[in-house]
Coordinates of C-alpha atoms (C1' of nucleotides) in Angstrom, one line a residue:
Chain A
M21 CA 0.0 0.0 0.0
G22 CA 1.3 3.5 -0.9
T23 CA 2.1 6.0 1.7
A24 CA -0.6 8.4 0.6
S25 CA -3.2 5.6 1.0
K26 CA -2.0 5.0 4.6
A27 CA -2.4 8.7 5.4
L28 CA -5.9 8.8 3.8
S29 CA -6.9 5.6 5.5
L30 CA -6.3 7.2 8.9
L31 CA -9.2 9.5 8.2
N32 CA -11.6 6.5 8.2
Y33 CA -11.1 6.1 11.9
F34 CA -12.9 9.4 12.6
T35 CA -16.6 8.7 12.9
R36 CA -19.7 10.4 14.3
S37 CA -19.2 8.5 17.6
T38 CA -15.4 8.9 17.6
P39 CA -14.8 12.4 16.4
K40 CA -11.5 12.8 18.4
I41 CA -8.6 10.2 18.5
G42 CA -5.3 10.3 20.2
L43 CA -2.0 9.4 18.5
S44 CA -1.5 6.1 20.3
D45 CA -5.1 5.0 19.8
L46 CA -4.8 5.7 16.1
A47 CA -1.6 3.7 15.9
R48 CA -3.2 0.8 17.7
H49 CA -6.3 0.7 15.6
S50 CA -4.6 1.2 12.3
G51 CA -1.7 -1.1 13.0
Y52 CA 0.9 1.4 11.9
N53 CA 3.9 2.4 14.0
K54 CA 3.3 5.4 16.3
A55 CA 6.1 7.3 14.6
T56 CA 4.5 6.6 11.3
V57 CA 1.1 7.7 12.4
H58 CA 2.6 10.8 13.9
R59 CA 4.3 11.8 10.7
L60 CA 1.2 11.1 8.6
L61 CA -0.9 13.1 10.9
S62 CA 1.5 16.0 10.7
E63 CA 1.3 15.9 7.0
L64 CA -2.5 15.8 7.1
A65 CA -2.5 18.7 9.6
R66 CA -0.2 20.8 7.4
H67 CA -3.0 20.7 4.8
G68 CA -5.9 21.2 7.2
F69 CA -7.2 17.7 6.9
V70 CA -6.8 17.1 10.7
E71 CA -6.2 19.4 13.5
Q72 CA -5.1 19.0 17.1
I73 CA -7.4 20.1 19.9
G74 CA -5.3 21.3 22.9
S75 CA -1.6 21.5 22.8
G76 CA -0.4 17.9 22.6
R77 CA -3.8 16.4 22.7
E78 CA -6.2 14.5 20.5
Y79 CA -6.7 15.0 16.7
R80 CA -10.0 15.6 14.9
L81 CA -10.9 16.2 11.2
G82 CA -9.9 19.6 9.9
P83 CA -11.6 22.5 8.1
A84 CA -10.2 21.6 4.7
F85 CA -13.1 19.3 4.1
L86 CA -15.6 22.1 4.2
R87 CA -13.7 23.8 1.4
L88 CA -13.3 20.7 -0.8
A89 CA -16.8 19.6 -0.2
A90 CA -18.1 22.9 -1.5
L91 CA -15.9 22.6 -4.6
R92 CA -17.1 19.1 -5.1
E93 CA -20.8 20.1 -4.8
N94 CA -20.1 22.9 -7.2
A95 CA -18.7 20.6 -9.8
V96 CA -21.2 17.8 -9.2
P97 CA -24.5 19.0 -7.6
M98 CA -25.4 15.5 -6.5
R99 CA -26.9 16.3 -3.1
E100 CA -29.5 18.5 -4.7
L101 CA -30.7 16.0 -7.2
A102 CA -30.5 13.1 -4.8
T103 CA -32.5 14.9 -2.1
Q104 CA -35.2 15.7 -4.6
T105 CA -35.6 12.1 -5.6
L106 CA -35.6 10.9 -2.0
T107 CA -38.3 13.4 -1.1
E108 CA -40.5 12.1 -3.8
L109 CA -39.7 8.5 -2.8
S110 CA -40.5 8.9 0.9
T111 CA -43.7 10.8 0.1
A112 CA -44.9 8.2 -2.3
T113 CA -44.1 5.3 0.0
G114 CA -44.7 6.9 3.4
E115 CA -41.4 5.5 4.6
T116 CA -37.8 6.6 5.1
A117 CA -35.7 6.9 1.9
H118 CA -32.0 7.2 1.8
M119 CA -29.1 7.3 -0.6
S120 CA -25.6 6.0 0.2
L121 CA -22.3 6.6 -1.7
L122 CA -19.2 4.4 -2.1
N123 CA -16.0 6.2 -1.0
G124 CA -13.3 3.6 -1.8
D125 CA -14.1 0.7 0.4
V126 CA -16.5 2.6 2.6
L127 CA -20.2 2.9 1.9
S128 CA -21.7 5.9 3.8
S129 CA -25.1 7.5 4.2
F130 CA -25.3 10.6 1.9
S131 CA -28.8 11.9 2.1
Y132 CA -32.1 10.8 3.5
T133 CA -35.7 12.0 3.9
Y134 CA -38.5 11.0 6.2
S135 CA -42.2 10.7 5.7
T136 CA -44.8 12.1 8.1
A137 CA -47.3 9.4 7.2
H138 CA -46.7 7.2 10.3
G139 CA -45.9 7.7 14.0
T140 CA -42.9 5.4 13.8
M141 CA -40.1 5.7 11.3
V142 CA -36.7 4.3 10.5
M143 CA -34.1 6.9 11.5
M144 CA -30.9 7.6 9.7
E145 CA -27.6 9.3 10.6
D146 CA -25.6 11.6 8.4
A147 CA -22.4 10.2 7.1
E148 CA -23.0 6.9 8.9
V149 CA -20.8 4.0 7.6
L150 CA -23.0 1.2 6.3
D151 CA -21.7 -2.4 6.3
L152 CA -21.5 -3.8 2.8
H153 CA -22.5 -7.3 4.0
A154 CA -25.2 -6.3 6.4
T155 CA -27.4 -3.7 4.6
S156 CA -29.6 -3.9 1.6
S157 CA -27.6 -1.0 0.1
G158 CA -24.4 -2.8 0.6
L159 CA -25.7 -5.9 -1.0
A160 CA -27.0 -3.9 -4.0
V161 CA -23.5 -2.4 -4.4
L162 CA -21.7 -5.7 -4.0
A163 CA -24.0 -7.4 -6.6
H164 CA -22.9 -4.9 -9.2
S165 CA -19.2 -4.7 -8.3
S166 CA -16.2 -6.7 -9.6
S167 CA -15.6 -10.1 -8.2
Q168 CA -12.2 -8.8 -7.2
Y169 CA -13.8 -6.1 -5.1
V170 CA -16.4 -8.6 -3.6
D171 CA -13.5 -10.9 -2.6
D172 CA -11.7 -8.0 -0.9
I173 CA -14.7 -7.1 1.1
L174 CA -15.8 -10.6 2.0
S175 CA -12.3 -11.8 3.0
A176 CA -12.2 -9.1 5.8
P177 CA -13.9 -10.0 9.1
L178 CA -17.7 -9.4 8.8
I179 CA -19.3 -7.8 11.8
K180 CA -22.4 -9.4 13.3
R181 CA -24.6 -6.4 13.9
T182 CA -27.7 -8.3 15.0
P183 CA -28.6 -12.0 15.5
E184 CA -29.9 -11.9 11.9
T185 CA -26.7 -10.6 10.3
E186 CA -25.4 -13.0 7.7
T187 CA -21.6 -13.3 8.2
D188 CA -20.8 -16.3 6.1
P189 CA -18.9 -15.1 2.9
D190 CA -20.1 -18.0 0.8
V191 CA -23.7 -17.5 1.7
I192 CA -23.5 -13.8 0.9
R193 CA -21.7 -14.5 -2.4
A194 CA -24.5 -16.9 -3.3
M195 CA -27.1 -14.1 -2.8
L196 CA -25.5 -11.8 -5.3
P197 CA -26.6 -13.4 -8.6
G198 CA -30.2 -13.2 -7.5
I199 CA -29.8 -9.5 -6.6
R200 CA -28.2 -8.9 -10.0
A201 CA -31.1 -10.6 -11.7
T202 CA -33.9 -8.9 -9.9
G203 CA -32.1 -5.5 -9.5
V204 CA -33.3 -5.3 -5.9
A205 CA -31.5 -6.2 -2.7
I206 CA -33.3 -7.0 0.6
S207 CA -32.2 -6.9 4.2
I208 CA -34.4 -7.8 7.1
G209 CA -33.0 -6.9 10.5
G210 CA -29.4 -7.5 9.3
Y211 CA -28.1 -4.1 10.3
E212 CA -30.5 -2.9 12.8
Q213 CA -33.1 -5.0 14.4
D214 CA -36.7 -4.5 13.3
V215 CA -35.7 -2.7 10.1
H216 CA -36.7 -4.0 6.7
S217 CA -35.2 -2.4 3.7
Y218 CA -35.1 -2.7 -0.1
A219 CA -32.2 -1.2 -2.1
V220 CA -31.3 -0.6 -5.8
P221 CA -27.9 0.4 -7.2
V222 CA -26.9 3.8 -8.7
F223 CA -24.4 3.9 -11.5
D224 CA -22.0 6.5 -12.9
A225 CA -21.1 7.4 -16.5
N226 CA -18.8 4.4 -16.7
S227 CA -21.6 2.1 -15.5
A228 CA -19.7 1.5 -12.3
C229 CA -21.8 1.2 -9.2
I230 CA -21.3 4.3 -7.0
G231 CA -23.9 3.7 -4.3
A232 CA -27.5 2.8 -3.7
V233 CA -30.9 4.2 -3.0
A234 CA -33.0 2.4 -0.3
V235 CA -36.4 2.5 1.4
A236 CA -36.5 1.3 5.0
T237 CA -39.5 0.4 7.0
P238 CA -40.2 -1.0 10.5
V239 CA -40.5 -4.8 9.9
A240 CA -43.9 -4.8 11.7
R241 CA -45.4 -2.6 8.9
M242 CA -44.1 -4.5 6.0
T243 CA -46.7 -6.4 3.9
D244 CA -46.6 -7.9 0.4
I245 CA -48.6 -5.0 -1.0
L246 CA -46.4 -2.4 0.6
G247 CA -43.3 -4.2 -0.6
E248 CA -44.5 -4.3 -4.1
Q249 CA -45.3 -0.6 -4.0
I250 CA -41.9 0.3 -2.6
I251 CA -40.1 -1.8 -5.2
S252 CA -42.0 -0.2 -7.9
E253 CA -41.4 3.4 -6.7
L254 CA -37.8 2.6 -5.8
T255 CA -36.8 1.1 -9.1
T256 CA -38.4 3.7 -11.4
R257 CA -37.3 6.7 -9.4
T258 CA -33.8 5.5 -8.9
A259 CA -33.4 4.7 -12.6
T260 CA -34.3 8.3 -13.3
L261 CA -31.9 9.6 -10.7
T262 CA -29.1 7.6 -12.2
R263 CA -29.8 9.2 -15.5
L264 CA -30.0 12.7 -13.9
L265 CA -26.6 12.2 -12.4
G266 CA -25.2 11.4 -15.8
G267 CA -24.9 7.7 -15.2
F268 CA -25.9 4.6 -17.2
P269 CA -26.8 1.1 -15.9
P270 CA -24.5 -1.6 -17.2
D271 CA -25.6 -4.2 -19.8
T272 CA -26.0 -6.7 -17.0
F273 CA -28.7 -4.6 -15.3
P274 CA -32.3 -5.8 -15.8
T275 CA -33.7 -3.8 -18.8
F276 CA -37.2 -3.7 -17.4
L277 CA -35.9 -1.6 -14.5
Q278 CA -34.2 1.0 -16.7
A279 CA -35.5 4.5 -17.2
N280 CA -36.9 5.2 -20.6
P281 CA -34.0 6.6 -22.7
P282 CA -34.6 9.9 -24.4
Q283 CA -36.0 9.3 -27.9
I284 CA -33.4 9.9 -30.5
G285 CA -34.4 10.4 -34.1
G286 CA -37.9 9.3 -34.2
Chain B
M558 CA 8.2 17.0 1.5
G559 CA 6.5 13.7 2.4
T560 CA 4.6 11.6 -0.2
A561 CA 1.3 12.2 1.6
S562 CA 1.8 15.9 1.3
K563 CA 2.4 15.7 -2.4
A564 CA -0.8 13.7 -2.9
L565 CA -2.8 16.2 -0.8
S566 CA -1.2 19.2 -2.5
L567 CA -2.6 17.9 -5.8
L568 CA -6.1 18.6 -4.5
N569 CA -5.3 22.4 -4.4
Y570 CA -5.2 22.6 -8.2
F571 CA -9.0 21.9 -8.3
T572 CA -10.8 25.2 -8.0
R573 CA -14.2 26.6 -8.8
S574 CA -13.0 27.7 -12.2
T575 CA -10.9 24.5 -12.9
P576 CA -13.0 21.7 -11.5
K577 CA -11.6 19.1 -13.9
I578 CA -7.9 18.5 -14.6
G579 CA -6.0 16.1 -16.8
L580 CA -3.0 14.0 -15.8
S581 CA -0.5 15.8 -17.9
D582 CA -1.8 19.2 -16.9
L583 CA -1.6 18.3 -13.2
A584 CA 1.9 17.1 -13.7
R585 CA 2.9 20.3 -15.4
H586 CA 1.4 22.6 -12.8
S587 CA 2.6 20.7 -9.8
G588 CA 6.0 20.0 -11.1
Y589 CA 5.9 16.3 -10.3
N590 CA 6.6 13.6 -12.7
K591 CA 3.7 12.3 -14.7
A592 CA 4.2 8.8 -13.4
T593 CA 4.2 10.2 -9.8
V594 CA 1.1 12.2 -10.4
H595 CA -0.6 9.1 -11.9
R596 CA 0.2 7.0 -8.9
L597 CA -0.9 9.7 -6.4
L598 CA -4.1 10.2 -8.3
S599 CA -4.8 6.5 -8.3
E600 CA -4.3 6.4 -4.5
L601 CA -6.6 9.4 -4.0
A602 CA -9.2 7.8 -6.3
R603 CA -9.0 4.5 -4.3
H604 CA -10.3 6.5 -1.3
G605 CA -12.9 8.6 -3.2
F606 CA -10.9 11.8 -3.0
V607 CA -10.8 12.2 -6.8
E608 CA -12.7 10.4 -9.6
Q609 CA -12.2 10.1 -13.3
I610 CA -14.9 11.4 -15.6
G611 CA -14.9 9.3 -18.7
S612 CA -12.8 6.3 -19.3
G613 CA -9.2 7.6 -19.5
R614 CA -10.2 11.2 -19.1
E615 CA -9.9 14.1 -16.7
Y616 CA -10.1 13.9 -12.9
R617 CA -12.3 15.9 -10.5
L618 CA -12.8 16.0 -6.8
G619 CA -14.5 12.8 -5.4
P620 CA -17.5 12.2 -3.1
A621 CA -15.4 11.4 0.0
F622 CA -15.3 15.1 0.9
L623 CA -19.1 15.2 1.4
R624 CA -18.8 12.5 4.0
L625 CA -15.8 14.0 5.8
A626 CA -17.3 17.5 5.7
A627 CA -20.4 16.2 7.4
L628 CA -18.3 14.5 10.1
R629 CA -16.3 17.7 10.5
E630 CA -19.4 19.9 10.8
N631 CA -20.8 17.4 13.3
A632 CA -17.6 17.5 15.5
V633 CA -17.2 21.3 15.1
P634 CA -20.3 23.2 14.2
M635 CA -18.4 26.2 13.0
R636 CA -20.5 27.1 10.0
E637 CA -23.6 27.6 12.2
L638 CA -21.8 29.9 14.7
A639 CA -20.0 31.8 12.0
T640 CA -23.0 32.4 9.8
Q641 CA -24.9 33.7 12.8
T642 CA -22.2 36.3 13.6
L643 CA -21.9 37.2 10.0
T644 CA -25.6 37.8 9.7
E645 CA -25.5 40.2 12.7
L646 CA -22.5 41.9 11.2
S647 CA -23.9 42.5 7.8
T648 CA -27.2 43.7 9.3
A649 CA -25.5 46.1 11.7
T650 CA -23.2 47.5 9.0
G651 CA -25.4 47.3 5.9
E652 CA -22.5 45.7 4.1
T653 CA -21.2 42.3 3.0
A654 CA -19.6 40.2 5.8
H655 CA -17.5 37.1 5.3
M656 CA -15.3 34.7 7.1
S657 CA -12.3 32.9 5.7
L658 CA -10.4 29.9 7.0
L659 CA -6.8 28.8 6.7
N660 CA -6.3 25.3 5.3
G661 CA -2.6 24.8 5.3
D662 CA -1.2 27.5 3.0
V663 CA -4.6 28.3 1.5
L664 CA -7.0 30.9 2.8
S665 CA -10.5 30.3 1.5
S666 CA -13.9 31.8 1.8
F667 CA -15.9 29.9 4.3
S668 CA -19.2 31.7 4.8
Y669 CA -20.6 35.1 3.9
T670 CA -23.8 37.1 4.3
Y671 CA -25.2 40.1 2.4
S672 CA -27.2 43.1 3.6
T673 CA -30.3 44.3 1.7
A674 CA -29.6 47.9 2.8
H675 CA -28.2 49.0 -0.5
G676 CA -28.7 48.4 -4.2
T677 CA -25.0 47.6 -4.7
M678 CA -23.1 45.1 -2.7
V679 CA -19.7 43.3 -2.7
M680 CA -20.4 39.7 -3.9
M681 CA -18.5 36.6 -2.6
E682 CA -17.9 33.1 -3.9
D683 CA -18.1 29.9 -1.9
A684 CA -14.7 28.2 -1.3
E685 CA -12.9 31.0 -3.2
V686 CA -9.2 31.1 -2.5
L687 CA -8.1 34.4 -1.2
D688 CA -4.6 35.7 -1.8
L689 CA -2.8 36.2 1.6
H690 CA -0.9 39.3 0.3
A691 CA -3.8 41.0 -1.5
T692 CA -6.8 40.8 0.8
S693 CA -7.5 42.4 4.1
S694 CA -8.3 38.9 5.5
G695 CA -4.9 37.6 4.3
L696 CA -3.0 40.5 5.8
A697 CA -4.8 40.0 9.1
V698 CA -3.8 36.3 9.1
L699 CA -0.2 37.1 8.1
A700 CA 0.1 39.7 10.8
H701 CA -0.7 37.0 13.4
S702 CA 1.3 34.2 11.9
S703 CA 4.9 33.1 12.6
S704 CA 7.6 34.9 10.8
Q705 CA 8.6 31.5 9.3
Y706 CA 5.1 31.2 7.8
V707 CA 5.2 34.8 6.5
D708 CA 8.6 34.2 4.9
D709 CA 7.2 31.1 3.1
I710 CA 4.2 33.0 1.8
L711 CA 6.1 36.1 0.7
S712 CA 8.9 34.3 -0.9
A713 CA 6.5 32.7 -3.4
P714 CA 5.6 34.8 -6.5
L715 CA 2.8 37.3 -5.5
I716 CA 0.1 37.7 -8.0
K717 CA -0.9 41.3 -9.0
R718 CA -4.7 41.1 -9.0
T719 CA -5.3 44.8 -9.7
P720 CA -3.1 47.8 -10.4
E721 CA -3.4 48.5 -6.7
T722 CA -2.1 45.1 -5.5
E723 CA 1.0 45.4 -3.5
T724 CA 3.5 42.7 -4.5
D725 CA 6.7 43.9 -2.9
P726 CA 7.4 41.4 0.0
D727 CA 9.3 44.0 2.0
V728 CA 6.5 46.6 1.8
I729 CA 4.0 43.9 2.9
R730 CA 6.2 42.8 5.7
A731 CA 6.5 46.4 6.9
M732 CA 2.7 46.6 7.1
L733 CA 2.3 43.7 9.5
P734 CA 3.4 45.4 12.8
G735 CA 0.9 48.1 12.3
I736 CA -1.9 45.5 11.7
R737 CA -0.8 43.6 14.8
A738 CA -0.9 46.8 16.9
T739 CA -4.3 48.0 15.7
G740 CA -5.8 44.5 15.3
V741 CA -7.4 45.5 12.0
A742 CA -6.2 45.0 8.4
I743 CA -7.3 47.1 5.4
S744 CA -7.3 46.5 1.7
I745 CA -8.5 49.0 -0.8
G746 CA -8.9 47.5 -4.3
G747 CA -6.0 45.2 -3.8
Y748 CA -7.9 42.0 -4.7
E749 CA -10.8 43.3 -6.7
Q750 CA -11.1 46.8 -7.9
D751 CA -13.5 49.1 -6.2
V752 CA -13.7 46.9 -3.1
H753 CA -12.7 48.3 0.3
S754 CA -12.5 45.9 3.2
Y755 CA -11.5 45.7 6.8
A756 CA -10.6 42.4 8.4
V757 CA -9.7 41.1 11.9
P758 CA -8.2 37.7 12.8
V759 CA -9.9 34.7 14.4
F760 CA -7.9 32.4 16.8
D761 CA -8.2 28.8 17.9
A762 CA -7.7 27.3 21.4
N763 CA -3.9 27.5 21.0
S764 CA -4.1 31.2 20.1
A765 CA -3.1 30.3 16.6
C766 CA -4.7 32.4 13.8
I767 CA -7.1 30.2 11.9
G768 CA -8.7 32.7 9.6
A769 CA -10.4 36.1 9.6
V770 CA -13.7 37.9 9.5
A771 CA -14.1 40.9 7.2
V772 CA -16.6 43.5 6.1
A773 CA -16.3 44.6 2.4
T774 CA -17.9 47.7 0.9
P775 CA -17.8 49.3 -2.5
V776 CA -15.0 52.0 -2.3
A777 CA -17.5 54.7 -3.4
R778 CA -19.6 54.2 -0.3
M779 CA -16.7 54.2 2.2
T780 CA -16.5 57.2 4.6
D781 CA -14.7 57.9 7.9
I782 CA -17.9 57.5 9.8
L783 CA -18.9 54.2 8.1
G784 CA -15.3 53.0 8.6
E785 CA -15.4 53.6 12.3
Q786 CA -18.8 51.9 12.6
I787 CA -17.6 48.9 10.7
I788 CA -14.4 48.6 12.7
S789 CA -16.3 48.8 15.9
E790 CA -18.9 46.1 15.0
L791 CA -16.2 43.9 13.4
T792 CA -13.9 43.9 16.3
T793 CA -16.4 43.3 19.0
R794 CA -18.5 40.6 17.2
T795 CA -15.4 38.8 15.9
A796 CA -13.9 38.7 19.4
T797 CA -17.1 37.1 20.6
L798 CA -17.1 34.6 17.7
T799 CA -13.5 33.6 18.6
R800 CA -14.6 32.8 22.1
L801 CA -17.7 30.9 20.9
L802 CA -15.5 28.8 18.7
G803 CA -13.4 27.9 21.8
G804 CA -10.5 30.1 20.8
F805 CA -8.4 32.7 22.6
P806 CA -6.5 35.7 21.2
P807 CA -2.7 35.5 21.8
D808 CA -1.0 37.8 24.4
T809 CA 0.1 40.0 21.5
F810 CA -3.4 40.8 20.4
P811 CA -4.6 44.3 21.5
T812 CA -6.5 43.8 24.8
F813 CA -8.9 46.6 24.1
L814 CA -10.3 44.5 21.2
Q815 CA -10.8 41.4 23.3
A816 CA -14.2 40.1 24.3
N817 CA -14.9 40.4 28.0
P818 CA -13.7 37.2 29.6
P819 CA -16.2 35.3 31.8
Q820 CA -15.7 36.5 35.4
I821 CA -14.0 33.8 37.5
G822 CA -14.2 33.9 41.2
G823 CA -15.8 37.0 42.4
Chain C
dT730 C1' 5.8 12.2 48.1
dT731 C1' 7.0 8.7 45.2
dG732 C1' 6.1 5.3 41.7
dT733 C1' 4.2 4.0 37.6
dA734 C1' 1.8 3.7 33.3
dG735 C1' 0.2 6.1 30.0
dC736 C1' 0.5 9.9 26.8
dG737 C1' 2.5 12.8 22.5
dG738 C1' 6.6 13.3 20.3
dT739 C1' 11.6 12.3 18.5
dT740 C1' 15.7 9.8 16.8
dC741 C1' 18.5 7.2 13.2
dA742 C1' 20.3 3.0 11.1
dT743 C1' 17.8 -0.2 8.2
dT744 C1' 14.6 -1.1 4.7
dA745 C1' 11.2 -0.6 1.3
dT746 C1' 9.0 2.7 -1.5
dT747 C1' 9.0 6.4 -4.5
dT748 C1' 10.9 8.4 -8.5
dG749 C1' 11.5 9.7 -13.5
dA750 C1' 13.3 9.0 -18.3
dA751 C1' 11.9 6.5 -21.8
dC752 C1' 8.5 3.9 -23.4
dC753 C1' 3.3 2.3 -25.2
dA754 C1' -1.3 2.7 -27.2
dT755 C1' -4.9 6.1 -28.3
dT756 C1' -7.0 10.2 -29.5
dG757 C1' -7.8 14.6 -32.0
dG758 C1' -6.5 18.0 -35.1
dT759 C1' -4.2 19.5 -39.6
Chain D
dA1053 C1' -1.5 10.1 -43.3
dC1054 C1' 0.7 12.5 -40.2
dC1055 C1' 2.0 14.8 -35.9
dA1056 C1' 1.5 16.2 -31.3
dA1057 C1' -0.9 15.7 -27.8
dT1058 C1' -3.2 12.6 -24.3
dG1059 C1' -3.4 8.8 -20.2
dG1060 C1' -0.8 5.1 -18.7
dT1061 C1' 3.4 1.8 -17.8
dT1062 C1' 8.1 0.1 -16.8
dC1063 C1' 12.3 -0.7 -13.8
dA1064 C1' 17.0 0.5 -12.1
dA1065 C1' 18.5 4.3 -9.2
dA1066 C1' 17.6 7.5 -5.7
dT1067 C1' 15.0 8.7 -1.9
dA1068 C1' 11.8 8.6 1.6
dA1069 C1' 9.4 5.7 5.0
dT1070 C1' 9.9 2.7 8.8
dG1071 C1' 10.0 1.2 13.8
dA1072 C1' 12.4 -0.1 18.3
dA1073 C1' 13.9 2.5 21.7
dC1074 C1' 14.1 6.6 23.6
dC1075 C1' 12.5 11.5 25.6
dG1076 C1' 9.8 14.6 28.8
dC1077 C1' 5.4 15.1 30.5
dT1078 C1' 0.9 14.3 32.9
dA1079 C1' -2.3 11.8 35.8
dC1080 C1' -3.4 8.7 38.9
dA1081 C1' -2.4 5.5 42.9
dA1082 C1' 0.1 3.6 46.4

DNA sequence: TTGTAGCGGTTCATTATTTGAACCATTGGT
DNA sequence: ACCAATGGTTCAAATAATGAACCGCTACAA
């Protein structure tokens, strides 16, 4: 692994629940030498990617991300388009809709919308990291990724989030062709108990899978009829979103789920 | 310079006006070998910090920044506090207020608010990079930075933005003690013609200067009375903002401009 | 008070990675 | 058909990263 990758991978240890990390802690978790981590953190700090809190205390993410996120959003106004689609989706289904994006090996929550139709609702967290093996979004992504990538992910230890979480790599691998064929991934209580969710993939201009859109409901509310309605709304609206983002489904993606292409000629 | 720093410095070439850059272009601008740039970009891409547009085409900033910016804002809700102060400031002065933050060597626009008091107004751009030598904010930051840092900045070529831009390092260096003494930096048409601005520094918990708050007016509207009013509002409100952000002015900062400390004891 | 275990940070000989000139294969313009 | 770009690759030589052991410091406990 290159040195730059090591530095960047340190950033993955900062999460919503662990916003501040000490040098020794980070060395322990990452497995790198303390001196190495210190040097990498110093370089990250020089560019504003991390900053130290007191004098000689813990580190946290720096202000540079605000600047670069603004530039990214200026170049690719994804959030705007995504949120619009999600709003329609949660309104139409009466349930929570969310979109996740793949950042390297990490799938994270990007945007979500709630419906006011019911008293109970599946709640989401901003920038939350979603397990690829334990969420419907993760499975949708895996089903449309290279077998090389799938191997990488499934060869790492798979966390058992709930008693229902499937952690056997072979069982998960066996699920993927079915997901590819139907275009829809399902997870029932695999990530959080009592949460049922359907997810479909989103593709970029190279037909690479860049994330997923999902609708999540409390398991108690799920019925065959609701499920069919959700799948219908989810597949058509997400196909449109993919096109709005400038993406194209790959040839392997079920054609009956693709958005109508603009008529050329005619 | 470390390898990680080289990778991170590549990100600085992506701007609002140059959101997409090719491999050779980036190699030329950065001065690194094309093979080096290619390897660094590949590592950045692996983590979602950049992405390629077509197949074998230009690069742009990746989606990872959206995730990390959300985590940063969650850990340090700066934007919220800053925008509140800026709103008060532009309301009180009837002019444009803005805050900039230092990301390594780069000072960039972070947040800004307009007033509706006049028909003409100084406009700002999100995430715009501000020259340290040619803006009031930049001078305020330089005046409260280490002489080592000032030397680094002033030894690089200084761009002449307007006929009024001062580009002589010695002249700029000579301005800094005065800015330190008064606590306020001024720029008249040095960055954009017909723009007059006052700026004061913002400090972090280590009393390091992390950016500046400024009020910008069309030169035609500036008077002694307006100037005094702006300086008064700017200094008191920014001192309060520094404290809200958990920062402290250094001992060298004029005490008459500091926010009242909370009374300890009795 | 003293002892100890942790912290962030530093050193420097050893080691592994980065580097870059020259090289492809493609693309776009003349 | 040509030329001059482009993005991408190779491999010996040069350089930077590494990590065990070491500081000085703080916090807590005996």
